[in-house]
Amino acid sequence: PTILPTLSPTEAPTISPTKLPTLSPTKAPTASPTMLPTLSPTNAQTTSPTKLPTSHPTGTPTALPTELPIVSPTHMHTASPSSNTVTFYVMSGDDEYGGRTSALQRGLRKLDNQNGEWLVHLGDILDEKSSCQENEYENFQSIYSQSAVPVYTLPGDNEWKRCPNPDQAWGYWEKYLSNLNTKFWGAPKQYTVQRQSSRNENFAFMNQGIQYVGVNMVAGPIDNRMEWADRHADNLAWIEQNVNDNFNNIHAIIIFGHAGPCCDRVDAPLNILDDEFFEPLSLKADEWKKTTIFIQETNNKYTWSWQSNLEGVSHFWLIKVQSGIWPPMRIEIERTANTIQFDQNGIVRKAFMNKWID
């Protein structure tokens, strides 16, 4: 819909409403109504306005339309989406505003909660050289509790695997970041969030034909080989469980995780990530025959990136979110048009659910 008023509306308001309402209106119209407006209109509205338009409506728009166009467009979506449109945000990293906590809080409070429905943080809430003190996790919770939309958190290696004491760090993560979406925001009305019983950090929900799944996928040093294997197996089982439960109603699958397949990080155990998770997942994606998108953090501080045909499967895509910047990536899914759009840092890509448009 256009924002500016029409120049020649079919029904124009009266130019000058009467000063006072009639005390005893008759049922019959006046025999000779005046064609001229009153000379000195007041700010008062008539209580019994005529239903007839003026005989000579003006061709000039009102000076102050009810919806003024924006002078400087923002990163936020201002149009009214249809019921088939879903918009959400994804981000990662620890320094979105150069360490300016107050600016980040203001940004979170200004997220468009009319059109954006939630925010997923992919992890690395701390710098890789952090000593992983408890107050750092508590501070993250305090800052992101200001968000206008619910925040779903996933762990990164900087606040867990790279910490001096990974077990202690994981305890802090569970205390302050686990189930963050339930601590400061009410339960969503459009969908029901599920948590994996054996791994509470993994979440899933189904919304308007899209199956969303968040899994604990981190890089970093291998401190416990068995833990890595078990975690990857749990992640695959969680994704498969949710897809199978909703298969007939699923149009596409979007999976969130911190680390991606080879070769995003030079020091990550890439063969383990690929062999134990991404290769089995690609086989499932090929079997499902539904667009499957994995969204992860990228080490690139300057741009985000996209890749189709992941692991040789045409409808298996990889999206790498630029870390440490604001605003977050904005993703909009339009079911009627069968499109998905990614927008971050001035770079916008739009795709059909089964192929890229450009």
PDB file of C-alpha atoms in Angstrom, residues 5 8 22 40 49 70 74 87 116 150 157 180 190 236 250 252-253 259 261 263 284 305 310 350 356:
ATOM      1  CA  PRO A   5      -2.556  10.099   0.276  1.00  0.00           C
ATOM      2  CA  SER A   8      -8.206  13.047  -5.819  1.00  0.00           C
ATOM      3  CA  THR A  22     -26.905  20.902  15.723  1.00  0.00           C
ATOM      4  CA  SER A  40     -13.480  30.258  10.528  1.00  0.00           C
ATOM      5  CA  PRO A  49     -21.607  15.091  10.646  1.00  0.00           C
ATOM      6  CA  ILE A  70      10.159   7.868   6.352  1.00  0.00           C
ATOM      7  CA  THR A  74      15.946   2.071   8.560  1.00  0.00           C
ATOM      8  CA  THR A  87      10.461 -12.313   9.681  1.00  0.00           C
ATOM      9  CA  GLY A 116      10.200  -9.485  13.474  1.00  0.00           C
ATOM     10  CA  PRO A 150      12.348 -13.232  22.314  1.00  0.00           C
ATOM     11  CA  ASP A 157      33.284 -22.213  21.509  1.00  0.00           C
ATOM     12  CA  LEU A 180      16.614 -17.450  27.819  1.00  0.00           C
ATOM     13  CA  GLN A 190       1.913 -18.858  16.926  1.00  0.00           C
ATOM     14  CA  LEU A 236      21.184 -35.355  14.249  1.00  0.00           C
ATOM     15  CA  ILE A 250       6.897 -28.968   6.337  1.00  0.00           C
ATOM     16  CA  ALA A 252      11.325 -26.027   4.363  1.00  0.00           C
ATOM     17  CA  ILE A 253      13.771 -26.719   7.206  1.00  0.00           C
ATOM     18  CA  ALA A 259      29.963 -23.853  13.612  1.00  0.00           C
ATOM     19  CA  PRO A 261      31.176 -27.640   7.744  1.00  0.00           C
ATOM     20  CA  CYS A 263      36.416 -25.222   5.853  1.00  0.00           C
ATOM     21  CA  LYS A 284      18.853 -36.838   5.167  1.00  0.00           C
ATOM     22  CA  SER A 305      27.972 -15.398   2.637  1.00  0.00           C
ATOM     23  CA  LEU A 310      26.044 -28.129   0.101  1.00  0.00           C
ATOM     24  CA  LYS A 350      16.574 -13.332  -2.280  1.00  0.00           C
ATOM     25  CA  TRP A 356      18.336 -18.637  -5.970  1.00  0.00           C
TER      26      TRP A 356
END
